[in-house]
Amino acid sequence: MTDARPLAPGSTIGIVGGGQLGRMAALAAARLGYRVHIYCPETASPAAQVAAEATVAAYDDRERLAAFAQAVDVITFEFENIPAESVRLLAERVPVRPSWRVLDVAQDRIHEKRFFNDNGIATPPWREVASAADLAAAVEAIGRPAVLKSTRLGYDGKGQVKIGPDADLNQAWAAMGAPVGVLEGFVDFAGEVSVIVARGVHGEVAVFDPAWNVHTDHILDTTTIPAPITAAEADAAVRIARTCAETLGLVGLLAVEMFLTRDGRLLANEMAPRPHNSGHWTIDACITDQFEQFVRAVCGLPLGSPERHSDAVMRNLIGEDADQWLDILRDPGAKLHLYGKAESRPGRKMGHVTRLVARQR
Ligand code: AMP
């Protein structure tokens, strides 16, 4: 269903997924006077804790999905890996933003890379692999080092195997643990950049400044704004994100992650059609943050200014890092965000802290 009219405050936004992205989106929605209904399989999820309503059910439970669609005015996602059939069922009943086309491209690394390349956006060299024999041929073509990634359901380095000079390819294939993968050339990058773009129901676009991301053990550690890149590199990064949003006909938010090579080229790595960890700095440093922008786009409202009023460094609190909450609060300039997760596990995103500095122009 499509309807370009603005959804009035007081309406209910359905969000599929119950993690911290849904939580921060629900808080932004509440600030604008909306109700949020979370749909996810986990009980007492971070998002449900701050939402008006929650359905706890599987992503393929047709009855519960239909009831959810009945209870809300628009549906969006903070978690994009839900089955096509479920999205179709929801979209028959209520506007779903972004559309299945956007989710489909972002759910699968091969669809994503084809999409980038078809639209003139460079990626690391890649090959689809469906067997150990394919892998050997792909390594022959691309060379080592390389990374083997599962095409679906991979995040934060899960389902990824690095193929160094001595790696055994049969073992690497078994370790990846999925029926289809993609082999990518390993990029000796100067850094990683992401751009988050919002696109509204009438095609209007607002872009946040490019962010500079440092990962540790495949998980985002820090995001720094402004990114230490040239104006030409920043323009190119923004152009890539805009092209993706416009070509996909996105309504909502899209984060595009890229590698910056040592010779100044941008290679797209992946994209996510939702708020993104590398945009958390916007909560404290921008006129309109990524979560409010997401709500505005999904509800058909005018987009807000993405301008940043401060420079910022955002640090993720992973696992036990969050035990330092009191020390962090003792720094009066630190903005602490915790996600309400009862159990801390190694590698689990428990919260983040943003520190602002006056903006350098
Ligand atoms: P991904 O799940 O694809 O975002 O990968 C997580 C992180 O692993 C990236 O942000 C990079 O730090 C690293 N990584 C992934 N793919 C590559 C690659 N082809 N070359 C170098 N580093 C990579």
mmCIF file of C-alpha atoms and ligand atoms in Angstrom:
data_model
loop_
_atom_site.group_PDB
_atom_site.id
_atom_site.type_symbol
_atom_site.label_atom_id
_atom_site.label_comp_id
_atom_site.label_asym_id
_atom_site.label_seq_id
_atom_site.Cartn_x
_atom_site.Cartn_y
_atom_site.Cartn_z
ATOM 1 C CA MET A 1 0.000 0.000 0.000
ATOM 2 C CA THR A 2 1.204 3.499 -0.730
ATOM 3 C CA ASP A 3 -0.010 6.778 0.636
ATOM 4 C CA ALA A 4 2.135 9.900 0.427
ATOM 5 C CA ARG A 5 0.070 11.939 2.897
ATOM 6 C CA PRO A 6 1.850 12.812 6.149
ATOM 7 C CA LEU A 7 0.952 10.531 9.007
ATOM 8 C CA ALA A 8 -0.325 12.651 11.889
ATOM 9 C CA PRO A 9 1.185 12.542 15.393
ATOM 10 C CA GLY A 10 -0.852 10.147 17.532
ATOM 11 C CA SER A 11 -0.604 7.497 14.784
ATOM 12 C CA THR A 12 1.194 4.222 15.408
ATOM 13 C CA ILE A 13 4.474 3.294 13.748
ATOM 14 C CA GLY A 14 5.162 -0.435 13.544
ATOM 15 C CA ILE A 15 8.834 -1.308 13.809
ATOM 16 C CA VAL A 16 10.036 -4.793 12.943
ATOM 17 C CA GLY A 17 13.008 -5.690 15.154
ATOM 18 C CA GLY A 18 13.559 -4.987 18.827
ATOM 19 C CA GLY A 19 17.203 -3.958 19.232
ATOM 20 C CA GLN A 20 18.846 -0.683 20.177
ATOM 21 C CA LEU A 21 18.108 0.868 16.785
ATOM 22 C CA GLY A 22 14.401 0.285 17.357
ATOM 23 C CA ARG A 23 14.750 1.642 20.878
ATOM 24 C CA MET A 24 16.331 4.903 19.779
ATOM 25 C CA ALA A 25 13.852 5.201 16.883
ATOM 26 C CA ALA A 26 10.959 4.669 19.330
ATOM 27 C CA LEU A 27 12.316 7.411 21.599
ATOM 28 C CA ALA A 28 12.550 9.809 18.637
ATOM 29 C CA ALA A 29 9.026 8.854 17.545
ATOM 30 C CA ALA A 30 7.675 9.472 21.038
ATOM 31 C CA ARG A 31 9.245 12.945 21.025
ATOM 32 C CA LEU A 32 7.219 13.737 17.912
ATOM 33 C CA GLY A 33 4.027 12.399 19.475
ATOM 34 C CA TYR A 34 3.795 9.004 17.773
ATOM 35 C CA ARG A 35 3.088 5.632 19.314
ATOM 36 C CA VAL A 36 5.395 2.751 18.463
ATOM 37 C CA HIS A 37 4.524 -0.926 18.249
ATOM 38 C CA ILE A 38 7.548 -3.266 18.163
ATOM 39 C CA TYR A 39 7.436 -6.692 16.498
ATOM 40 C CA CYS A 40 10.259 -9.117 17.331
ATOM 41 C CA PRO A 41 10.774 -12.635 18.667
ATOM 42 C CA GLU A 42 12.559 -11.613 21.878
ATOM 43 C CA THR A 43 10.786 -10.768 25.139
ATOM 44 C CA ALA A 44 11.643 -7.516 26.965
ATOM 45 C CA SER A 45 13.695 -6.328 23.994
ATOM 46 C CA PRO A 46 15.540 -2.980 24.228
ATOM 47 C CA ALA A 47 12.963 -1.409 21.890
ATOM 48 C CA ALA A 48 9.875 -2.900 23.550
ATOM 49 C CA GLN A 49 11.005 -1.411 26.876
ATOM 50 C CA VAL A 50 10.327 2.096 25.532
ATOM 51 C CA ALA A 51 7.439 1.398 23.137
ATOM 52 C CA ALA A 52 3.693 1.731 23.614
ATOM 53 C CA GLU A 53 3.098 -1.829 22.464
ATOM 54 C CA ALA A 54 5.003 -4.955 21.529
ATOM 55 C CA THR A 55 4.261 -8.204 19.764
ATOM 56 C CA VAL A 56 6.591 -11.071 20.641
ATOM 57 C CA ALA A 57 6.417 -13.500 17.732
ATOM 58 C CA ALA A 58 8.518 -15.099 15.012
ATOM 59 C CA TYR A 59 9.255 -13.176 11.807
ATOM 60 C CA ASP A 60 7.303 -15.775 9.819
ATOM 61 C CA ASP A 61 4.223 -16.040 12.048
ATOM 62 C CA ARG A 62 1.538 -15.117 9.513
ATOM 63 C CA GLU A 63 -1.264 -14.646 12.019
ATOM 64 C CA ARG A 64 0.708 -12.394 14.328
ATOM 65 C CA LEU A 65 2.134 -10.436 11.389
ATOM 66 C CA ALA A 66 -1.399 -9.821 10.064
ATOM 67 C CA ALA A 67 -2.589 -8.661 13.493
ATOM 68 C CA PHE A 68 0.458 -6.383 13.787
ATOM 69 C CA ALA A 69 -0.286 -4.828 10.378
ATOM 70 C CA GLN A 70 -3.877 -4.268 11.494
ATOM 71 C CA ALA A 71 -2.746 -2.447 14.628
ATOM 72 C CA VAL A 72 -0.361 0.082 13.032
ATOM 73 C CA ASP A 73 -0.478 2.903 10.438
ATOM 74 C CA VAL A 74 2.914 2.366 8.786
ATOM 75 C CA ILE A 75 5.614 -0.288 9.076
ATOM 76 C CA THR A 76 9.377 0.018 9.003
ATOM 77 C CA PHE A 77 12.362 -2.083 10.040
ATOM 78 C CA GLU A 78 15.281 -1.757 12.400
ATOM 79 C CA PHE A 79 16.310 -5.271 11.337
ATOM 80 C CA GLU A 80 16.178 -5.995 7.621
ATOM 81 C CA ASN A 81 16.588 -9.776 7.517
ATOM 82 C CA ILE A 82 12.967 -10.747 7.506
ATOM 83 C CA PRO A 83 11.463 -13.146 4.952
ATOM 84 C CA ALA A 84 10.111 -11.817 1.638
ATOM 85 C CA GLU A 85 6.798 -13.522 2.265
ATOM 86 C CA SER A 86 6.380 -11.693 5.595
ATOM 87 C CA VAL A 87 7.092 -8.319 4.002
ATOM 88 C CA ARG A 88 4.566 -9.085 1.238
ATOM 89 C CA LEU A 89 1.915 -9.984 3.792
ATOM 90 C CA LEU A 90 2.512 -6.731 5.697
ATOM 91 C CA ALA A 91 2.630 -4.589 2.545
ATOM 92 C CA GLU A 92 -0.800 -5.839 1.422
ATOM 93 C CA ARG A 93 -2.312 -4.283 4.518
ATOM 94 C CA VAL A 94 -0.371 -1.133 5.375
ATOM 95 C CA PRO A 95 2.360 1.094 3.858
ATOM 96 C CA VAL A 96 5.779 -0.541 4.331
ATOM 97 C CA ARG A 97 8.782 1.797 4.157
ATOM 98 C CA PRO A 98 11.308 1.064 2.820
ATOM 99 C CA SER A 99 9.890 -1.301 0.208
ATOM 100 C CA TRP A 100 10.742 -4.948 -0.324
ATOM 101 C CA ARG A 101 13.033 -4.025 -3.257
ATOM 102 C CA VAL A 102 15.298 -2.090 -0.885
ATOM 103 C CA LEU A 103 15.316 -4.850 1.729
ATOM 104 C CA ASP A 104 15.988 -7.492 -0.911
ATOM 105 C CA VAL A 105 19.089 -5.699 -2.182
ATOM 106 C CA ALA A 106 20.405 -5.116 1.334
ATOM 107 C CA GLN A 107 19.691 -8.648 2.622
ATOM 108 C CA ASP A 108 22.078 -10.346 0.268
ATOM 109 C CA ARG A 109 25.716 -9.390 -0.283
ATOM 110 C CA ILE A 110 25.622 -10.536 -3.898
ATOM 111 C CA HIS A 111 22.501 -8.521 -4.754
ATOM 112 C CA GLU A 112 24.146 -5.586 -3.004
ATOM 113 C CA LYS A 113 27.419 -5.816 -4.914
ATOM 114 C CA ARG A 114 25.588 -6.236 -8.242
ATOM 115 C CA PHE A 115 23.495 -3.202 -7.390
ATOM 116 C CA PHE A 116 26.590 -1.113 -6.601
ATOM 117 C CA ASN A 117 28.449 -2.201 -9.736
ATOM 118 C CA ASP A 118 25.385 -1.794 -12.010
ATOM 119 C CA ASN A 119 25.132 1.794 -10.801
ATOM 120 C CA GLY A 120 28.761 2.638 -11.454
ATOM 121 C CA ILE A 121 29.812 2.285 -7.800
ATOM 122 C CA ALA A 122 33.122 0.492 -7.315
ATOM 123 C CA THR A 123 33.465 -2.376 -4.820
ATOM 124 C CA PRO A 124 36.383 -4.592 -3.830
ATOM 125 C CA PRO A 125 36.802 -7.334 -6.480
ATOM 126 C CA TRP A 126 34.354 -10.165 -5.715
ATOM 127 C CA ARG A 127 33.148 -13.577 -6.884
ATOM 128 C CA GLU A 128 30.101 -15.623 -5.943
ATOM 129 C CA VAL A 129 31.078 -19.009 -4.474
ATOM 130 C CA ALA A 130 28.791 -21.998 -3.923
ATOM 131 C CA SER A 131 31.313 -24.779 -3.228
ATOM 132 C CA ALA A 132 34.896 -25.413 -2.129
ATOM 133 C CA ALA A 133 35.791 -25.823 -5.811
ATOM 134 C CA ASP A 134 34.272 -22.411 -6.634
ATOM 135 C CA LEU A 135 36.282 -20.980 -3.775
ATOM 136 C CA ALA A 136 39.548 -22.301 -5.187
ATOM 137 C CA ALA A 137 38.742 -20.750 -8.578
ATOM 138 C CA ALA A 138 37.731 -17.451 -6.965
ATOM 139 C CA VAL A 139 40.939 -17.279 -4.906
ATOM 140 C CA GLU A 140 42.874 -17.953 -8.106
ATOM 141 C CA ALA A 141 41.106 -15.021 -9.789
ATOM 142 C CA ILE A 142 41.192 -12.524 -6.911
ATOM 143 C CA GLY A 143 44.395 -13.491 -5.129
ATOM 144 C CA ARG A 144 45.242 -13.476 -1.429
ATOM 145 C CA PRO A 145 44.539 -12.054 1.072
ATOM 146 C CA ALA A 146 40.801 -12.230 0.594
ATOM 147 C CA VAL A 147 37.696 -12.535 2.778
ATOM 148 C CA LEU A 148 34.989 -15.139 2.386
ATOM 149 C CA LYS A 149 31.612 -13.914 3.631
ATOM 150 C CA SER A 150 28.219 -15.590 3.847
ATOM 151 C CA THR A 151 25.842 -13.806 1.483
ATOM 152 C CA ARG A 152 23.022 -13.578 4.005
ATOM 153 C CA LEU A 153 22.571 -12.852 7.708
ATOM 154 C CA GLY A 154 26.134 -11.663 8.245
ATOM 155 C CA TYR A 155 26.834 -8.716 10.518
ATOM 156 C CA ASP A 156 29.679 -7.566 12.758
ATOM 157 C CA GLY A 157 32.042 -10.037 11.075
ATOM 158 C CA LYS A 158 29.814 -13.087 11.636
ATOM 159 C CA GLY A 159 30.073 -15.664 8.834
ATOM 160 C CA GLN A 160 33.406 -14.184 7.665
ATOM 161 C CA VAL A 161 36.682 -16.012 7.132
ATOM 162 C CA LYS A 162 39.914 -14.298 6.163
ATOM 163 C CA ILE A 163 41.952 -16.180 3.579
ATOM 164 C CA GLY A 164 45.622 -15.474 4.173
ATOM 165 C CA PRO A 165 48.640 -16.835 2.269
ATOM 166 C CA ASP A 166 48.550 -20.240 4.031
ATOM 167 C CA ALA A 167 44.807 -20.714 4.550
ATOM 168 C CA ASP A 168 43.362 -24.109 3.675
ATOM 169 C CA LEU A 169 40.464 -23.455 1.321
ATOM 170 C CA ASN A 170 38.434 -26.543 2.274
ATOM 171 C CA GLN A 171 38.642 -25.498 5.908
ATOM 172 C CA ALA A 172 37.744 -21.893 5.043
ATOM 173 C CA TRP A 173 34.707 -23.074 3.076
ATOM 174 C CA ALA A 174 33.528 -25.236 5.990
ATOM 175 C CA ALA A 175 34.176 -22.429 8.518
ATOM 176 C CA MET A 176 32.016 -19.931 6.621
ATOM 177 C CA GLY A 177 29.098 -22.273 7.226
ATOM 178 C CA ALA A 178 26.579 -21.081 4.625
ATOM 179 C CA PRO A 179 25.450 -22.581 1.282
ATOM 180 C CA VAL A 180 26.499 -19.518 -0.734
ATOM 181 C CA GLY A 181 29.216 -17.014 -0.088
ATOM 182 C CA VAL A 182 31.047 -14.177 -1.689
ATOM 183 C CA LEU A 183 34.820 -13.934 -1.910
ATOM 184 C CA GLU A 184 36.141 -10.386 -1.719
ATOM 185 C CA GLY A 185 39.629 -9.088 -2.230
ATOM 186 C CA PHE A 186 41.003 -7.839 1.098
ATOM 187 C CA VAL A 187 41.361 -4.069 0.931
ATOM 188 C CA ASP A 188 44.426 -2.542 2.569
ATOM 189 C CA PHE A 189 42.377 0.555 3.279
ATOM 190 C CA ALA A 190 43.389 3.984 4.585
ATOM 191 C CA GLY A 191 40.116 4.022 6.495
ATOM 192 C CA GLU A 192 36.413 3.308 6.530
ATOM 193 C CA VAL A 193 33.761 5.902 5.781
ATOM 194 C CA SER A 194 29.984 5.716 6.025
ATOM 195 C CA VAL A 195 27.280 8.049 4.832
ATOM 196 C CA ILE A 196 23.695 8.022 6.040
ATOM 197 C CA VAL A 197 21.061 9.422 3.730
ATOM 198 C CA ALA A 198 17.361 9.977 4.296
ATOM 199 C CA ARG A 199 14.849 10.101 1.447
ATOM 200 C CA GLY A 200 11.247 11.160 1.897
ATOM 201 C CA VAL A 201 8.021 10.106 0.191
ATOM 202 C CA HIS A 202 8.332 12.895 -2.402
ATOM 203 C CA GLY A 203 11.948 12.079 -3.239
ATOM 204 C CA GLU A 204 13.537 14.782 -1.101
ATOM 205 C CA VAL A 205 16.965 13.844 0.232
ATOM 206 C CA ALA A 206 18.987 14.870 3.315
ATOM 207 C CA VAL A 207 22.489 13.554 3.925
ATOM 208 C CA PHE A 208 24.532 13.439 7.141
ATOM 209 C CA ASP A 209 28.219 14.293 6.968
ATOM 210 C CA PRO A 210 30.504 11.354 6.153
ATOM 211 C CA ALA A 211 31.644 9.506 9.267
ATOM 212 C CA TRP A 212 35.058 7.931 9.889
ATOM 213 C CA ASN A 213 34.739 4.472 11.422
ATOM 214 C CA VAL A 214 37.306 2.311 13.175
ATOM 215 C CA HIS A 215 36.423 -1.346 13.695
ATOM 216 C CA THR A 216 38.013 -3.709 16.200
ATOM 217 C CA ASP A 217 37.422 -7.434 15.699
ATOM 218 C CA HIS A 218 34.953 -6.541 12.917
ATOM 219 C CA ILE A 219 32.775 -4.533 15.325
ATOM 220 C CA LEU A 220 32.497 -0.759 15.138
ATOM 221 C CA ASP A 221 34.633 0.773 17.874
ATOM 222 C CA THR A 222 34.646 4.522 17.182
ATOM 223 C CA THR A 223 33.052 6.972 14.781
ATOM 224 C CA THR A 224 34.707 10.364 14.344
ATOM 225 C CA ILE A 225 33.184 13.460 12.776
ATOM 226 C CA PRO A 226 34.432 15.175 10.697
ATOM 227 C CA ALA A 227 36.109 12.342 8.815
ATOM 228 C CA PRO A 228 39.764 13.148 8.105
ATOM 229 C CA ILE A 229 39.240 13.044 4.340
ATOM 230 C CA THR A 230 39.491 15.628 1.567
ATOM 231 C CA ALA A 231 36.486 17.644 0.429
ATOM 232 C CA ALA A 232 36.570 15.758 -2.888
ATOM 233 C CA GLU A 233 36.497 12.400 -1.071
ATOM 234 C CA ALA A 234 33.615 13.579 1.122
ATOM 235 C CA ASP A 235 31.682 14.735 -1.962
ATOM 236 C CA ALA A 236 32.283 11.401 -3.665
ATOM 237 C CA ALA A 237 31.092 9.490 -0.588
ATOM 238 C CA VAL A 238 27.923 11.578 -0.382
ATOM 239 C CA ARG A 239 27.312 11.086 -4.104
ATOM 240 C CA ILE A 240 27.495 7.309 -3.693
ATOM 241 C CA ALA A 241 24.961 7.311 -0.860
ATOM 242 C CA ARG A 242 22.596 9.618 -2.764
ATOM 243 C CA THR A 243 22.833 7.492 -5.893
ATOM 244 C CA CYS A 244 21.922 4.390 -3.894
ATOM 245 C CA ALA A 245 18.933 6.031 -2.193
ATOM 246 C CA GLU A 246 17.622 7.554 -5.410
ATOM 247 C CA THR A 247 18.132 4.487 -7.584
ATOM 248 C CA LEU A 248 16.408 2.277 -5.030
ATOM 249 C CA GLY A 249 13.509 4.706 -4.685
ATOM 250 C CA LEU A 250 14.154 4.552 -0.948
ATOM 251 C CA VAL A 251 11.687 5.924 1.557
ATOM 252 C CA GLY A 252 13.455 5.892 4.900
ATOM 253 C CA LEU A 253 17.103 5.852 5.847
ATOM 254 C CA LEU A 254 20.080 4.180 4.202
ATOM 255 C CA ALA A 255 23.624 3.801 5.535
ATOM 256 C CA VAL A 256 26.354 3.025 3.012
ATOM 257 C CA GLU A 257 29.711 1.773 4.304
ATOM 258 C CA MET A 258 32.785 2.274 2.139
ATOM 259 C CA PHE A 259 36.514 1.645 2.215
ATOM 260 C CA LEU A 260 38.810 4.542 1.371
ATOM 261 C CA THR A 261 41.852 3.156 -0.418
ATOM 262 C CA ARG A 262 45.320 4.560 0.095
ATOM 263 C CA ASP A 263 45.107 6.167 -3.348
ATOM 264 C CA GLY A 264 41.860 7.979 -2.529
ATOM 265 C CA ARG A 265 39.263 5.683 -4.146
ATOM 266 C CA LEU A 266 36.007 4.760 -2.438
ATOM 267 C CA LEU A 267 34.905 1.126 -2.625
ATOM 268 C CA ALA A 268 31.409 0.335 -1.369
ATOM 269 C CA ASN A 269 31.329 -2.451 1.218
ATOM 270 C CA GLU A 270 27.714 -2.773 2.274
ATOM 271 C CA MET A 271 24.526 -0.892 2.979
ATOM 272 C CA ALA A 272 21.773 -1.006 5.551
ATOM 273 C CA PRO A 273 18.277 0.424 4.941
ATOM 274 C CA ARG A 274 17.749 1.708 8.495
ATOM 275 C CA PRO A 275 19.463 3.767 11.197
ATOM 276 C CA HIS A 276 23.065 2.677 11.620
ATOM 277 C CA ASN A 277 25.568 2.400 14.444
ATOM 278 C CA SER A 278 27.865 4.846 12.632
ATOM 279 C CA GLY A 279 25.095 7.477 12.885
ATOM 280 C CA HIS A 280 24.663 7.446 16.661
ATOM 281 C CA TRP A 281 26.803 10.595 16.946
ATOM 282 C CA THR A 282 23.972 12.514 15.226
ATOM 283 C CA ILE A 283 21.806 12.255 18.373
ATOM 284 C CA ASP A 284 24.073 14.661 20.216
ATOM 285 C CA ALA A 285 25.746 16.562 17.369
ATOM 286 C CA CYS A 286 23.085 17.370 14.745
ATOM 287 C CA ILE A 287 19.994 19.531 14.477
ATOM 288 C CA THR A 288 18.003 16.462 13.424
ATOM 289 C CA ASP A 289 19.428 13.070 14.390
ATOM 290 C CA GLN A 290 19.253 9.909 12.300
ATOM 291 C CA PHE A 291 16.409 8.436 14.354
ATOM 292 C CA GLU A 292 14.178 11.486 14.055
ATOM 293 C CA GLN A 293 15.028 11.686 10.352
ATOM 294 C CA PHE A 294 14.055 8.019 9.999
ATOM 295 C CA VAL A 295 10.706 8.681 11.691
ATOM 296 C CA ARG A 296 10.128 11.763 9.529
ATOM 297 C CA ALA A 297 10.871 9.883 6.302
ATOM 298 C CA VAL A 298 8.769 6.854 7.225
ATOM 299 C CA CYS A 299 5.802 9.011 8.308
ATOM 300 C CA GLY A 300 5.898 11.163 5.163
ATOM 301 C CA LEU A 301 6.892 14.293 7.119
ATOM 302 C CA PRO A 302 9.261 17.013 5.864
ATOM 303 C CA LEU A 303 12.875 16.044 6.550
ATOM 304 C CA GLY A 304 14.789 18.004 9.182
ATOM 305 C CA SER A 305 18.195 19.627 8.817
ATOM 306 C CA PRO A 306 20.991 17.055 9.124
ATOM 307 C CA GLU A 307 23.499 19.832 9.816
ATOM 308 C CA ARG A 308 25.949 19.102 12.613
ATOM 309 C CA HIS A 309 26.431 21.801 15.234
ATOM 310 C CA SER A 310 29.389 20.034 16.867
ATOM 311 C CA ASP A 311 32.211 17.706 15.991
ATOM 312 C CA ALA A 312 32.000 14.395 17.793
ATOM 313 C CA VAL A 313 33.591 11.095 18.678
ATOM 314 C CA MET A 314 31.247 8.194 19.374
ATOM 315 C CA ARG A 315 32.583 5.097 21.109
ATOM 316 C CA ASN A 316 30.643 1.863 21.320
ATOM 317 C CA LEU A 317 30.360 0.190 24.705
ATOM 318 C CA ILE A 318 30.826 -3.486 23.937
ATOM 319 C CA GLY A 319 30.329 -6.201 26.556
ATOM 320 C CA GLU A 320 32.004 -5.213 29.809
ATOM 321 C CA ASP A 321 32.811 -1.671 28.567
ATOM 322 C CA ALA A 322 29.360 -0.710 29.789
ATOM 323 C CA ASP A 323 30.331 -1.560 33.385
ATOM 324 C CA GLN A 324 32.205 1.767 33.299
ATOM 325 C CA TRP A 325 28.909 3.696 33.239
ATOM 326 C CA LEU A 326 29.629 5.567 36.452
ATOM 327 C CA ASP A 327 33.107 6.670 35.357
ATOM 328 C CA ILE A 328 31.658 7.817 32.058
ATOM 329 C CA LEU A 329 28.974 9.821 33.863
ATOM 330 C CA ARG A 330 31.657 11.474 35.990
ATOM 331 C CA ASP A 331 32.878 13.175 32.797
ATOM 332 C CA PRO A 332 30.330 15.992 32.525
ATOM 333 C CA GLY A 333 30.894 16.317 28.775
ATOM 334 C CA ALA A 334 30.229 12.670 27.978
ATOM 335 C CA LYS A 335 26.794 11.736 26.623
ATOM 336 C CA LEU A 336 26.020 8.192 27.761
ATOM 337 C CA HIS A 337 23.446 6.022 25.992
ATOM 338 C CA LEU A 338 22.641 2.567 27.378
ATOM 339 C CA TYR A 339 20.337 0.119 25.646
ATOM 340 C CA GLY A 340 18.691 -1.639 28.580
ATOM 341 C CA LYS A 341 20.194 -5.060 27.810
ATOM 342 C CA ALA A 342 20.058 -7.202 30.944
ATOM 343 C CA GLU A 343 22.901 -9.487 30.025
ATOM 344 C CA SER A 344 26.345 -8.355 28.910
ATOM 345 C CA ARG A 345 28.178 -10.741 26.580
ATOM 346 C CA PRO A 346 31.520 -10.319 24.806
ATOM 347 C CA GLY A 347 30.901 -8.592 21.478
ATOM 348 C CA ARG A 348 27.391 -7.434 22.472
ATOM 349 C CA LYS A 349 26.600 -3.754 21.902
ATOM 350 C CA MET A 350 25.462 -2.516 25.323
ATOM 351 C CA GLY A 351 25.528 1.234 24.728
ATOM 352 C CA HIS A 352 27.634 4.082 23.384
ATOM 353 C CA VAL A 353 29.157 7.322 24.558
ATOM 354 C CA THR A 354 29.514 10.477 22.499
ATOM 355 C CA ARG A 355 31.892 13.332 23.261
ATOM 356 C CA LEU A 356 31.350 16.651 21.519
ATOM 357 C CA VAL A 357 33.836 19.328 20.565
ATOM 358 C CA ALA A 358 33.157 22.736 19.039
ATOM 359 C CA ARG A 359 32.777 22.406 15.308
ATOM 360 C CA GLN A 360 35.824 23.084 13.118
ATOM 361 C CA ARG A 361 34.672 24.624 9.851
HETATM 362 P P1 AMP B 1 31.214 -6.243 7.049
HETATM 363 O O1 AMP B 1 30.417 -7.202 7.858
HETATM 364 O O2 AMP B 1 31.304 -6.595 5.590
HETATM 365 O O3 AMP B 1 30.813 -4.814 7.261
HETATM 366 O O4 AMP B 1 32.708 -6.338 7.625
HETATM 367 C C1 AMP B 1 33.023 -5.885 8.923
HETATM 368 C C2 AMP B 1 34.397 -5.238 8.911
HETATM 369 O O5 AMP B 1 35.404 -6.190 8.479
HETATM 370 C C3 AMP B 1 34.532 -4.083 7.930
HETATM 371 O O6 AMP B 1 34.009 -2.903 8.452
HETATM 372 C C4 AMP B 1 36.045 -4.066 7.765
HETATM 373 O O7 AMP B 1 36.683 -3.478 8.876
HETATM 374 C C5 AMP B 1 36.407 -5.533 7.712
HETATM 375 N N1 AMP B 1 36.325 -5.985 6.301
HETATM 376 C C6 AMP B 1 35.254 -6.544 5.705
HETATM 377 N N2 AMP B 1 35.495 -6.791 4.385
HETATM 378 C C7 AMP B 1 36.745 -6.388 4.141
HETATM 379 C C8 AMP B 1 37.578 -6.350 2.950
HETATM 380 N N3 AMP B 1 37.149 -6.824 1.771
HETATM 381 N N4 AMP B 1 38.821 -5.832 3.083
HETATM 382 C C9 AMP B 1 39.251 -5.356 4.278
HETATM 383 N N5 AMP B 1 38.540 -5.357 5.413
HETATM 384 C C10 AMP B 1 37.297 -5.869 5.364
#
